[in-house]
PDB file of C-alpha atoms in Angstrom:
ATOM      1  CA  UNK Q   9     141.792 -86.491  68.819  1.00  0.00           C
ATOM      2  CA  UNK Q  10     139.884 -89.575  66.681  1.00  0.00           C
ATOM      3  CA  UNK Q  11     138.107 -87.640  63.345  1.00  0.00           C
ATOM      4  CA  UNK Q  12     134.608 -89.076  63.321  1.00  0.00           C
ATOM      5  CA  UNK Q  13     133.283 -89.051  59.874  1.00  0.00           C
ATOM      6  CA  UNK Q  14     129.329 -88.617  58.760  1.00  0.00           C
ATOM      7  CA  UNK Q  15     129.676 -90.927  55.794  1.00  0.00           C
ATOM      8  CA  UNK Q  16     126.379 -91.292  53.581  1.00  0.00           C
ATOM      9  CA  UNK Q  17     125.452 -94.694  52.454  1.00  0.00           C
ATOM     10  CA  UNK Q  18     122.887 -94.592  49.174  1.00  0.00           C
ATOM     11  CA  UNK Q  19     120.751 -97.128  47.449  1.00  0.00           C
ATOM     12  CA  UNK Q  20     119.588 -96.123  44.086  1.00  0.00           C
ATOM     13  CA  UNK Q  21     116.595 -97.300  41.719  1.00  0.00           C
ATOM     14  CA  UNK Q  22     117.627 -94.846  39.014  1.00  0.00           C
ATOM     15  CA  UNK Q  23     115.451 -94.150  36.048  1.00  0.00           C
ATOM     16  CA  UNK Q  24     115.498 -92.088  32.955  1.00  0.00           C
ATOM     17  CA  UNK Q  25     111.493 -91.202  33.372  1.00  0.00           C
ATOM     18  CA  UNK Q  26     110.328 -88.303  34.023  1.00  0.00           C
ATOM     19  CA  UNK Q  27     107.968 -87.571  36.639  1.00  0.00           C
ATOM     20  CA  UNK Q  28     107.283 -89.497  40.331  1.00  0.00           C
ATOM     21  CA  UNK Q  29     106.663 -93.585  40.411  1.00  0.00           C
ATOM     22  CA  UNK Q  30     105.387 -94.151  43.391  1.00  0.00           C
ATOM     23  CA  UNK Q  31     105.569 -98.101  44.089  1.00  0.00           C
ATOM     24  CA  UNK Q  32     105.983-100.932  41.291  1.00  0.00           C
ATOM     25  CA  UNK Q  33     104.878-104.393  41.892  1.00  0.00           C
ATOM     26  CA  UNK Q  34     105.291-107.472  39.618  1.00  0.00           C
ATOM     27  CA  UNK Q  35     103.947-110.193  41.445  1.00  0.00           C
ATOM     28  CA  UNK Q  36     107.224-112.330  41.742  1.00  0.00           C
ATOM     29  CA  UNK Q  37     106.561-114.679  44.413  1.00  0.00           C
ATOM     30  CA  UNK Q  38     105.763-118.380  45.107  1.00  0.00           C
ATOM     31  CA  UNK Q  39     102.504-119.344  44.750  1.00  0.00           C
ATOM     32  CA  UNK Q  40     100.023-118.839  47.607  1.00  0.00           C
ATOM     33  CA  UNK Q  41      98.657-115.847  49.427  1.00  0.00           C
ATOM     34  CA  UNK Q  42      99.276-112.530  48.387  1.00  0.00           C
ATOM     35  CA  UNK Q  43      99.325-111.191  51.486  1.00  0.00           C
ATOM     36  CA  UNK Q  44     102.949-111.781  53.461  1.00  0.00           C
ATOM     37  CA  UNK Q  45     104.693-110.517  50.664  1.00  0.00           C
ATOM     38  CA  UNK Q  46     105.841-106.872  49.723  1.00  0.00           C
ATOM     39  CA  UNK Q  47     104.025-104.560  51.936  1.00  0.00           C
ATOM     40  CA  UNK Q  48     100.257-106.555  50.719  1.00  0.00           C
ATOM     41  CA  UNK Q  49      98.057-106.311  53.940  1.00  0.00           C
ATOM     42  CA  UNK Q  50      94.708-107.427  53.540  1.00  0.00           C
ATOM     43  CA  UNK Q  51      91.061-104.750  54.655  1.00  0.00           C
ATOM     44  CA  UNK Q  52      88.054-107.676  54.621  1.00  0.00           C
ATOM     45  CA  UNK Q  53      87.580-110.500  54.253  1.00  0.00           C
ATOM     46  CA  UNK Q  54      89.131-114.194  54.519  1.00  0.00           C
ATOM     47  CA  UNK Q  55      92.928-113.993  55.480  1.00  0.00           C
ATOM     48  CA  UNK Q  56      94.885-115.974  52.917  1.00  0.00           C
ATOM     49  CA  UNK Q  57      92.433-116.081  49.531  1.00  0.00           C
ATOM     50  CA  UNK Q  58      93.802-113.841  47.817  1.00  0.00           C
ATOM     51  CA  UNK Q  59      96.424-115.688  45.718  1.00  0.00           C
ATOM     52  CA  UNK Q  60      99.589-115.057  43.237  1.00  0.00           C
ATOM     53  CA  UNK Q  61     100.044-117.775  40.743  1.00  0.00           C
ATOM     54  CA  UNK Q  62     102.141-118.054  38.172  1.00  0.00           C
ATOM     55  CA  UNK Q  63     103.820-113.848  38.795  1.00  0.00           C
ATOM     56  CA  UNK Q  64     100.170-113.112  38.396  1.00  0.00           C
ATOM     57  CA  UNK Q  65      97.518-111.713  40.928  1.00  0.00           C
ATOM     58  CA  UNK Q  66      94.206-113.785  40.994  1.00  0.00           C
ATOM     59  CA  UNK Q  67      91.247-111.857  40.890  1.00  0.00           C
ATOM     60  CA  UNK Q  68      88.530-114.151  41.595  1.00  0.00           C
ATOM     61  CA  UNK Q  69      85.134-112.780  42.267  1.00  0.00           C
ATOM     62  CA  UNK Q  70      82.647-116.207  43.883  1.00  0.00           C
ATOM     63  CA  UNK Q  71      83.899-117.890  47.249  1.00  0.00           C
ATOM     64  CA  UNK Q  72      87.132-116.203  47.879  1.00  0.00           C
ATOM     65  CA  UNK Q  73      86.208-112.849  50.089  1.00  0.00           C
ATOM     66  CA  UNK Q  74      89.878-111.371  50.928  1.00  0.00           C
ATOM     67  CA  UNK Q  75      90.207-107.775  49.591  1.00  0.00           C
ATOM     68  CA  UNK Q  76      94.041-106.425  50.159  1.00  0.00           C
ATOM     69  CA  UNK Q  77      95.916-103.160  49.559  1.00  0.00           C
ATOM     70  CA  UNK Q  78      99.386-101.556  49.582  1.00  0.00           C
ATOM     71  CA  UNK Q  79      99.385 -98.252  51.124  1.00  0.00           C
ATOM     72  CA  UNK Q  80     101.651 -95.350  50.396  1.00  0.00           C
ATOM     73  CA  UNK Q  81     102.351 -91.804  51.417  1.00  0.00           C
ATOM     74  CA  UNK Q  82      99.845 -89.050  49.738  1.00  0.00           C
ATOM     75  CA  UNK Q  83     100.808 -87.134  47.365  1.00  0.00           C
ATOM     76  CA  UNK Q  84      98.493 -83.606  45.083  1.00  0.00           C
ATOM     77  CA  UNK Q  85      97.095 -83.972  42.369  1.00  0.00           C
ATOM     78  CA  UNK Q  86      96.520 -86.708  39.829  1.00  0.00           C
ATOM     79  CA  UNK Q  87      97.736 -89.822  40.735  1.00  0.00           C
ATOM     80  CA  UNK Q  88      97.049 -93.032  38.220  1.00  0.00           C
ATOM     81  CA  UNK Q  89      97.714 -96.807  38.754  1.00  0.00           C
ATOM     82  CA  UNK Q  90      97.737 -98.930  35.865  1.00  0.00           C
ATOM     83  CA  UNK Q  91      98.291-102.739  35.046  1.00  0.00           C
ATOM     84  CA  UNK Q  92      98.212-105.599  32.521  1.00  0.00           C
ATOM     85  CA  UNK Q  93      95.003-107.736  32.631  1.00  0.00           C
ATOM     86  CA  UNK Q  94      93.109-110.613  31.440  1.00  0.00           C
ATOM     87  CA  UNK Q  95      89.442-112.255  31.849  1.00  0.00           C
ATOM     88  CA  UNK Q  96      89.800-115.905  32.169  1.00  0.00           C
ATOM     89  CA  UNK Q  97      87.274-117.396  29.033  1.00  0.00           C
ATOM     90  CA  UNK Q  98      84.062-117.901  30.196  1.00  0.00           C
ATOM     91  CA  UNK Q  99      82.461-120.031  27.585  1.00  0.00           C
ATOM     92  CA  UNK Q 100      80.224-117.394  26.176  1.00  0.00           C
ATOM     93  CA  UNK Q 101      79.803-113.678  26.790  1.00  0.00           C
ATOM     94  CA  UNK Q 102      80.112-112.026  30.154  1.00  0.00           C
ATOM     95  CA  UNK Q 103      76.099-111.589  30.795  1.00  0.00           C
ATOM     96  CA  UNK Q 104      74.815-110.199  34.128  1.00  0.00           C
ATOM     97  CA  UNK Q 105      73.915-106.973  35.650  1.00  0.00           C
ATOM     98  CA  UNK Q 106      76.091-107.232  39.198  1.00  0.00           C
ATOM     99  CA  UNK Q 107      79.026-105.796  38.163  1.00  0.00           C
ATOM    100  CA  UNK Q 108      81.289-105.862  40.884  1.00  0.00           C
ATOM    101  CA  UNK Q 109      84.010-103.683  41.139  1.00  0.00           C
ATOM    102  CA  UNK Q 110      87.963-105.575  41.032  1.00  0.00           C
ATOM    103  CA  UNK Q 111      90.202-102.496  41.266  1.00  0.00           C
ATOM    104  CA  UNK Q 112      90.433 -99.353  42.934  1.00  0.00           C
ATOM    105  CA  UNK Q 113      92.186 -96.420  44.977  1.00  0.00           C
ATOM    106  CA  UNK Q 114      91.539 -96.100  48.857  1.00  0.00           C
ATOM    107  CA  UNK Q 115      90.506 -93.278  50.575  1.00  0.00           C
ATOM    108  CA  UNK Q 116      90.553 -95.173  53.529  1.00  0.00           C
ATOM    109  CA  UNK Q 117      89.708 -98.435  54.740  1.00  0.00           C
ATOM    110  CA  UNK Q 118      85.373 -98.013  54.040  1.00  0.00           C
ATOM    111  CA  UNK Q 119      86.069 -95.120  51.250  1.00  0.00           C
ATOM    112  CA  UNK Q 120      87.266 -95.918  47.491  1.00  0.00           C
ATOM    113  CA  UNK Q 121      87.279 -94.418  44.439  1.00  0.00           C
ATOM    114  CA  UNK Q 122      88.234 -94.741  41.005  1.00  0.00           C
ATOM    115  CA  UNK Q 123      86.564 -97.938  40.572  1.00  0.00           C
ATOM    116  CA  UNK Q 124      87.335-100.755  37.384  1.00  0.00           C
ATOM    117  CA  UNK Q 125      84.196-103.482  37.072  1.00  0.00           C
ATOM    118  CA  UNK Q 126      83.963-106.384  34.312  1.00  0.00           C
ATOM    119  CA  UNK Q 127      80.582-105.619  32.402  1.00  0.00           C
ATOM    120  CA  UNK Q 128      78.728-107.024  29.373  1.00  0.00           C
ATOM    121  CA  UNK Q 129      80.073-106.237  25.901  1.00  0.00           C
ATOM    122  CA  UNK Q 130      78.000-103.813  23.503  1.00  0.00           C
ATOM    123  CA  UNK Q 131      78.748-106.268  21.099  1.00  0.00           C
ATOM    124  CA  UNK Q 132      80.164-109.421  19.425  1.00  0.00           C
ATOM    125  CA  UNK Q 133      82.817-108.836  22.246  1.00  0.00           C
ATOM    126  CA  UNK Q 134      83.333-111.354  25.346  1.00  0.00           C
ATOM    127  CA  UNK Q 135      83.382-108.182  28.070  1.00  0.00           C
ATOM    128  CA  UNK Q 136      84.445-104.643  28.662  1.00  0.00           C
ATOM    129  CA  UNK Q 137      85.207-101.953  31.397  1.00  0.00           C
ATOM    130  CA  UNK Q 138      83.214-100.142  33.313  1.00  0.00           C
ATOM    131  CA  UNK Q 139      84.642 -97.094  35.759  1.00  0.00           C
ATOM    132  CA  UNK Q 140      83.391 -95.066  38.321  1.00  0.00           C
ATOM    133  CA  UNK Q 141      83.953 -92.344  40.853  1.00  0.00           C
ATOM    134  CA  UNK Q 142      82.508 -93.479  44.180  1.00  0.00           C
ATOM    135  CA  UNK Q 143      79.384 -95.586  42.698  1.00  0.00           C
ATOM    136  CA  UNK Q 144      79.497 -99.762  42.902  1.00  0.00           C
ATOM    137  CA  UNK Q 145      78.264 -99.622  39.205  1.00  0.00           C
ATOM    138  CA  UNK Q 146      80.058 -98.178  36.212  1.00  0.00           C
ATOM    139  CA  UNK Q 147      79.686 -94.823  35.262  1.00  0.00           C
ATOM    140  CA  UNK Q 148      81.277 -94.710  31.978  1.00  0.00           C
ATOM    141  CA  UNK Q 149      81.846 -97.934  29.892  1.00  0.00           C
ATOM    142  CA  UNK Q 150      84.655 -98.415  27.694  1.00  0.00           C
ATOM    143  CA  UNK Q 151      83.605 -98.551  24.011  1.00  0.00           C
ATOM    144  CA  UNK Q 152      85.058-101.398  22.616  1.00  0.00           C
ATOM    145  CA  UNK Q 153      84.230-105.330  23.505  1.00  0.00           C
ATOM    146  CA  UNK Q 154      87.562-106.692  24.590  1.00  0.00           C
ATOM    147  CA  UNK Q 155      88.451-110.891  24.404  1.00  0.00           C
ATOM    148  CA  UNK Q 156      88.558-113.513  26.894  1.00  0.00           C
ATOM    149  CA  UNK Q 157      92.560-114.533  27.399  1.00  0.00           C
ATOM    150  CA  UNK Q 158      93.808-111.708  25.953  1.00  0.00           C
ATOM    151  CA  UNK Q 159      96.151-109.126  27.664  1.00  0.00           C
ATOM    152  CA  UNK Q 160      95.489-105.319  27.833  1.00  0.00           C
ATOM    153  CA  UNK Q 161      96.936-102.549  29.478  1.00  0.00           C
ATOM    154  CA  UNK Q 162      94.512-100.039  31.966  1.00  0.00           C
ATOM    155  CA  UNK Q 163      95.414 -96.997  32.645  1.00  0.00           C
ATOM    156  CA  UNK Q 164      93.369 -95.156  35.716  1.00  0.00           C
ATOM    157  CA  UNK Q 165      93.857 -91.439  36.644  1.00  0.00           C
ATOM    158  CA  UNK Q 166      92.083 -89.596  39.721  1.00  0.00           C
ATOM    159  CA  UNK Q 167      92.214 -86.231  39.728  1.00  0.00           C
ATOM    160  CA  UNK Q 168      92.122 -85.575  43.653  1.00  0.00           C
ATOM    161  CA  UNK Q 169      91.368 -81.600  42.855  1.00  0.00           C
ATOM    162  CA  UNK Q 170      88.268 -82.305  41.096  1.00  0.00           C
ATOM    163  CA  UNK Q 171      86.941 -85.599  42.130  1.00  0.00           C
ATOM    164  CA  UNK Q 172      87.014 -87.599  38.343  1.00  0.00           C
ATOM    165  CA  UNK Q 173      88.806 -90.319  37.395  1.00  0.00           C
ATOM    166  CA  UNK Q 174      89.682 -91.526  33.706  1.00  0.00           C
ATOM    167  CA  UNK Q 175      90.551 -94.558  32.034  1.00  0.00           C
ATOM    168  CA  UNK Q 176      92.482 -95.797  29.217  1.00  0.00           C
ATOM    169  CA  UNK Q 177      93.160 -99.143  27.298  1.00  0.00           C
ATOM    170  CA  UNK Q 178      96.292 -99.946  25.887  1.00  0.00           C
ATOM    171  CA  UNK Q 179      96.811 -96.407  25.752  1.00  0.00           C
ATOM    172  CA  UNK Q 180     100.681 -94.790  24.550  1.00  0.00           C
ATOM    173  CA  UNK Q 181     100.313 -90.782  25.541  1.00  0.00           C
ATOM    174  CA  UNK Q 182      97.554 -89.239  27.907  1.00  0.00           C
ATOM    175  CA  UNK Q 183      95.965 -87.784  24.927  1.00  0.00           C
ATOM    176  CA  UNK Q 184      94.410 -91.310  23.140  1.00  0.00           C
ATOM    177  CA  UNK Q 185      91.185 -92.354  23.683  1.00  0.00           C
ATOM    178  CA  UNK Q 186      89.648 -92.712  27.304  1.00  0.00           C
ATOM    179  CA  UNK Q 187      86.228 -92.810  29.096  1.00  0.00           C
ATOM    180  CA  UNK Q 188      85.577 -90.214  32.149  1.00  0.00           C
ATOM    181  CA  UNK Q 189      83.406 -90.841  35.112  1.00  0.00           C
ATOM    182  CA  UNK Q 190      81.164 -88.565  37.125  1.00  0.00           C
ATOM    183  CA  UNK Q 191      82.369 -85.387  38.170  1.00  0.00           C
ATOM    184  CA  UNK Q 192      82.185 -85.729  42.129  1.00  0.00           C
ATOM    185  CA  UNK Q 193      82.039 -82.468  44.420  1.00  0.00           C
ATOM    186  CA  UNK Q 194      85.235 -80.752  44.552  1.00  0.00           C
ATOM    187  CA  UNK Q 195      88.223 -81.045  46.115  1.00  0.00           C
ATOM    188  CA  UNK Q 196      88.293 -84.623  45.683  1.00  0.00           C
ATOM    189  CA  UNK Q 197      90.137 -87.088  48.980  1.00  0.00           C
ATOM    190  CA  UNK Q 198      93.163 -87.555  49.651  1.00  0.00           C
ATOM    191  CA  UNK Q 199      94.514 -91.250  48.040  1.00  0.00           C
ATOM    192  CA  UNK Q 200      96.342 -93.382  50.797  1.00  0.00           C
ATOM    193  CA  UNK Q 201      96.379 -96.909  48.617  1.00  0.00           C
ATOM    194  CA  UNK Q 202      95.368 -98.971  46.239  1.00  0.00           C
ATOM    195  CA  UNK Q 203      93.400-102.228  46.685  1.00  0.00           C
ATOM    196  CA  UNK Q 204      92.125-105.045  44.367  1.00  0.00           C
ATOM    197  CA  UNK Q 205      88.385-106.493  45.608  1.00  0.00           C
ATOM    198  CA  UNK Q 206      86.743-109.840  45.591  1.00  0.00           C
ATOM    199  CA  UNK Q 207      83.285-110.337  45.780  1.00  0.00           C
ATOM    200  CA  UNK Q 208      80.276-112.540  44.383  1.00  0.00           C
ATOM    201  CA  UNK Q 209      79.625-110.713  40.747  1.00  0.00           C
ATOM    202  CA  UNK Q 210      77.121-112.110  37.701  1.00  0.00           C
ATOM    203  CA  UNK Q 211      79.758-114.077  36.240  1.00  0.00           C
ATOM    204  CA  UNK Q 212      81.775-114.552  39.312  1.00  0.00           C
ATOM    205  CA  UNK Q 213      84.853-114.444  36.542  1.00  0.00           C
ATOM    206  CA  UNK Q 214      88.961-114.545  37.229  1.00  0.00           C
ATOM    207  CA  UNK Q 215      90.786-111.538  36.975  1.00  0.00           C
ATOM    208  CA  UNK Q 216      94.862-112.155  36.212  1.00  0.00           C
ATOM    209  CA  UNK Q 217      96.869-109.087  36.797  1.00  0.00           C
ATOM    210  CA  UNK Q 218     100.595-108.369  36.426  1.00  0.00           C
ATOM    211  CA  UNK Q 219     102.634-104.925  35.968  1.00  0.00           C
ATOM    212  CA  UNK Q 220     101.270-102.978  38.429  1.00  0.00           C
ATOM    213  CA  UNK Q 221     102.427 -99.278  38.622  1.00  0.00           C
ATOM    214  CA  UNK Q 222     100.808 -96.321  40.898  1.00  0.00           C
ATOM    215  CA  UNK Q 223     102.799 -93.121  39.744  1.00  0.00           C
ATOM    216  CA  UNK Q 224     102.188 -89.550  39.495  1.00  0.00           C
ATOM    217  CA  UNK Q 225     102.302 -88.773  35.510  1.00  0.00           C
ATOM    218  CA  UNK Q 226     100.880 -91.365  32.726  1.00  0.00           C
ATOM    219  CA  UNK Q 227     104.334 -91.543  31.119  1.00  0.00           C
ATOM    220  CA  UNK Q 228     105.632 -93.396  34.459  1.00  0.00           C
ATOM    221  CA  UNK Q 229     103.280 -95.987  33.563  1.00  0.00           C
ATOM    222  CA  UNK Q 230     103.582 -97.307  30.280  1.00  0.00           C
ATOM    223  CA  UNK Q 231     106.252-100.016  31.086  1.00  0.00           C
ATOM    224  CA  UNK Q 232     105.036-103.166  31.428  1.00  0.00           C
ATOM    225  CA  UNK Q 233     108.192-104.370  32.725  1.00  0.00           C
ATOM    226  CA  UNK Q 234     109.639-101.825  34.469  1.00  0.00           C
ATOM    227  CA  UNK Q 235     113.516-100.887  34.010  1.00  0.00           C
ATOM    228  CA  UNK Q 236     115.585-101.051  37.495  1.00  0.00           C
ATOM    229  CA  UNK Q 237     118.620-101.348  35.622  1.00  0.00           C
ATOM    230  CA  UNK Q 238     120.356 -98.220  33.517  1.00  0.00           C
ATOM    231  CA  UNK Q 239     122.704 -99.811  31.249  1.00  0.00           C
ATOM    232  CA  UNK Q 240     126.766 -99.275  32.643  1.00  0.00           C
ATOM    233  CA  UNK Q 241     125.303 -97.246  35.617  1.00  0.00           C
ATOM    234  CA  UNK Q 242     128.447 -96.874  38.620  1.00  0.00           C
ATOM    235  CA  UNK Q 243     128.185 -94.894  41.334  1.00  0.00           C
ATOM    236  CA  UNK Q 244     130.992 -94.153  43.736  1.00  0.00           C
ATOM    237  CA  UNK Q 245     132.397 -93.520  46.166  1.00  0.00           C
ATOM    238  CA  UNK Q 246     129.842 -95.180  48.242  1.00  0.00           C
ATOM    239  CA  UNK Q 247     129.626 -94.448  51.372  1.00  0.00           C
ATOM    240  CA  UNK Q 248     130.968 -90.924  50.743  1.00  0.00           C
ATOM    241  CA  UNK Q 249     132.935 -88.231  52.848  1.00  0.00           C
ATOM    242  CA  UNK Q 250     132.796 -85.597  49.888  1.00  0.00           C
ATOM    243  CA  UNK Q 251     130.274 -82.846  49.161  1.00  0.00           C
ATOM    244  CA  UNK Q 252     129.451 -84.801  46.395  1.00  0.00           C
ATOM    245  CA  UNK Q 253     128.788 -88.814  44.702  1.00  0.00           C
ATOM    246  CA  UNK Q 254     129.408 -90.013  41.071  1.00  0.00           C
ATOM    247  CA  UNK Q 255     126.490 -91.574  38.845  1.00  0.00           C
ATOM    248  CA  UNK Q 256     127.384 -92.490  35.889  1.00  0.00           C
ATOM    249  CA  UNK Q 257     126.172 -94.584  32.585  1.00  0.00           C
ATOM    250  CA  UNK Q 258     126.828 -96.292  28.908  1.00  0.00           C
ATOM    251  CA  UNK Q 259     125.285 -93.282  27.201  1.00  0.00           C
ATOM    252  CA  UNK Q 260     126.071 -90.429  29.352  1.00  0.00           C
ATOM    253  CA  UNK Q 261     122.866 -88.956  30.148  1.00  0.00           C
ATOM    254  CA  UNK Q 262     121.493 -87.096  33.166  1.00  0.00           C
ATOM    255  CA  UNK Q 263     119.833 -89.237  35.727  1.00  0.00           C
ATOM    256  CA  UNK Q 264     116.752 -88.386  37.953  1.00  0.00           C
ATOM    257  CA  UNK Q 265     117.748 -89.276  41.371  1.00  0.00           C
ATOM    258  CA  UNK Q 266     115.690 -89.965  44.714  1.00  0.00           C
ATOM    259  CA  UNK Q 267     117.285 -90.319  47.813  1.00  0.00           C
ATOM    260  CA  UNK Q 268     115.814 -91.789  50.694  1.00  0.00           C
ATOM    261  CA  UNK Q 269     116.627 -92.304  53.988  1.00  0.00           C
ATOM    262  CA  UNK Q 270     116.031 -95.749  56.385  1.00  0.00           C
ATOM    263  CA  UNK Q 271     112.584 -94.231  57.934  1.00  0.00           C
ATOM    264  CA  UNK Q 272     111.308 -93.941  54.065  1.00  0.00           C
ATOM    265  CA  UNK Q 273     111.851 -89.924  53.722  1.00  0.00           C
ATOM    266  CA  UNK Q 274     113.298 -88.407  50.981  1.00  0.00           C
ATOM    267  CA  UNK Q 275     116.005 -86.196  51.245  1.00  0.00           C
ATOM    268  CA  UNK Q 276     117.165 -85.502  48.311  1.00  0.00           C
ATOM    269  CA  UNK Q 277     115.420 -85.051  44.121  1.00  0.00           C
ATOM    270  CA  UNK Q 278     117.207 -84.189  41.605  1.00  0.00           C
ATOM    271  CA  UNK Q 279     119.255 -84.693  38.258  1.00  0.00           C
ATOM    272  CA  UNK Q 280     123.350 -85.011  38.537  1.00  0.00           C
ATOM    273  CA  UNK Q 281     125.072 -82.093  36.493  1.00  0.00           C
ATOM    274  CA  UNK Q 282     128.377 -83.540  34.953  1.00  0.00           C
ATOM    275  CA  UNK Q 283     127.395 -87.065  36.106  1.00  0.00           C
ATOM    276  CA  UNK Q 284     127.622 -85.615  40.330  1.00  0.00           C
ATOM    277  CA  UNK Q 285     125.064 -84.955  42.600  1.00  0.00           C
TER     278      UNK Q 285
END
């Protein structure tokens, strides 16, 4: 009698962080619309003006009307996204009271939350930050002017439990400096995607974005350029008909492993003991 043989084929994106990323996205494609590549899908507006240029997503509040999203499965808790950005120079000051907002998570396709807007600086400052809950205006302002041209990294958490959201600039551990919007009605909703928004602000100003992480812990999303490589990483044997599959690396540390299977569930977390899972 033939021995038929359950053999388990893996694909691995193996990193040393702790925690959950959920999706990654660095805008590597040709330039043109977003939407048609990765999973981008678009909720209102035009088809096909939202555009990628140069690895970069293009923001553009004014004539362009195409708001898009990636969607992903829910998960408790907090949940942050966070990304590099840049105001193109205006010539003077952002000045203006319609702040509209760029950024955001999705409740669903007519409910957001945790929303990022471009405001007025406080000071000698070309712009700053603005974030809020559920409100089209900013509900807490970040403190310091930021420059035209000039690359920072935000940092957004929503606390689905209690309804708040919280924002950081260029921020290295969850306990530097951030702003904190309204305290909503508890529980908070359930977060099914992130979107970016285009619509007819004061300035009508560019918005460049690269980097993008959603994850579940802030320490998942301080790369800029995330790692998808662990240096001298093997695994074998692949496909398998053991109990059991080697991952190894250079440096001999303990790997935090996801397995998924081809509908997108996972069915297997953990770390390898003695370089085996």
């Amino acid at each position: 009698m033939k021995k038929i043989y359950s053999a388990l084929f893996i694909i691995l994106l193996p990193t040393l962080l702790l925690g959950q990323v959920i999706l990654t996205e660095n805008f590597t494609y040709s330039d043109g619309s977003l939407v048609g590549n990765g999973t981008w899908a678009t909720h209102s507006g035009t088809d096909g003006d939202f555009q990628v240029s140069s690895g970069q997503a293009i923001i553009q509040h004014g004539t362009p009307s195409e708001d898009v999203n990636l969607t992903f499965t829910t998960v408790a808790g907090n949940i942050f996204f966070a990304f590099d950005f840049s105001v193109d120079d205006l010539g003077s000051p952002y000045s203006g009271v319609d702040n509209e907002y760029f950024a955001h998570f999705m409740v669903d396709e007519s409910s957001f939350t945790a929303k990022l807007d471009i405001v007025a600086p406080s000071g000698a400052g070309d712009f700053t930050i603005g974030i809020s809950t559920f409100s089209n205006t900013a509900e807490a302002t970040w403190g310091t002017d930021l420059d035209f041209d000039t690359m920072y990294r935000i940092t957004v958490r929503y606390n689905q439990d209690t309804n708040q959201a919280t924002l950081w600039i260029n921020a290295t551990d969850e306990s530097d400096t951030n702003i904190v919007s309204f305290d909503e009605a508890d529980p908070g909703n359930s977060i099914t995607a992130f979107a970016f928004r285009q619509s007819d602000s004061s300035e009508n100003e560019t918005i460049r974005v690269d980097n993008l992480v959603i994850a579940q812990s802030f320490a998942n999303t301080l790369n800029t350029t995330r790692e998808t490589q662990i240096e001298g990483f093997k695994i074998y044997p692949n496909p398998s008909e053991l109990n059991y599959i080697t991952l190894s690396n250079k440096k001999n540390t303990e790997i935090d492993v996801s397995i998924f299977n081809v509908l997108g569930n996972t069915v297997f977390t953990g770390y390898t003991v003695n370089n085996k899972i």
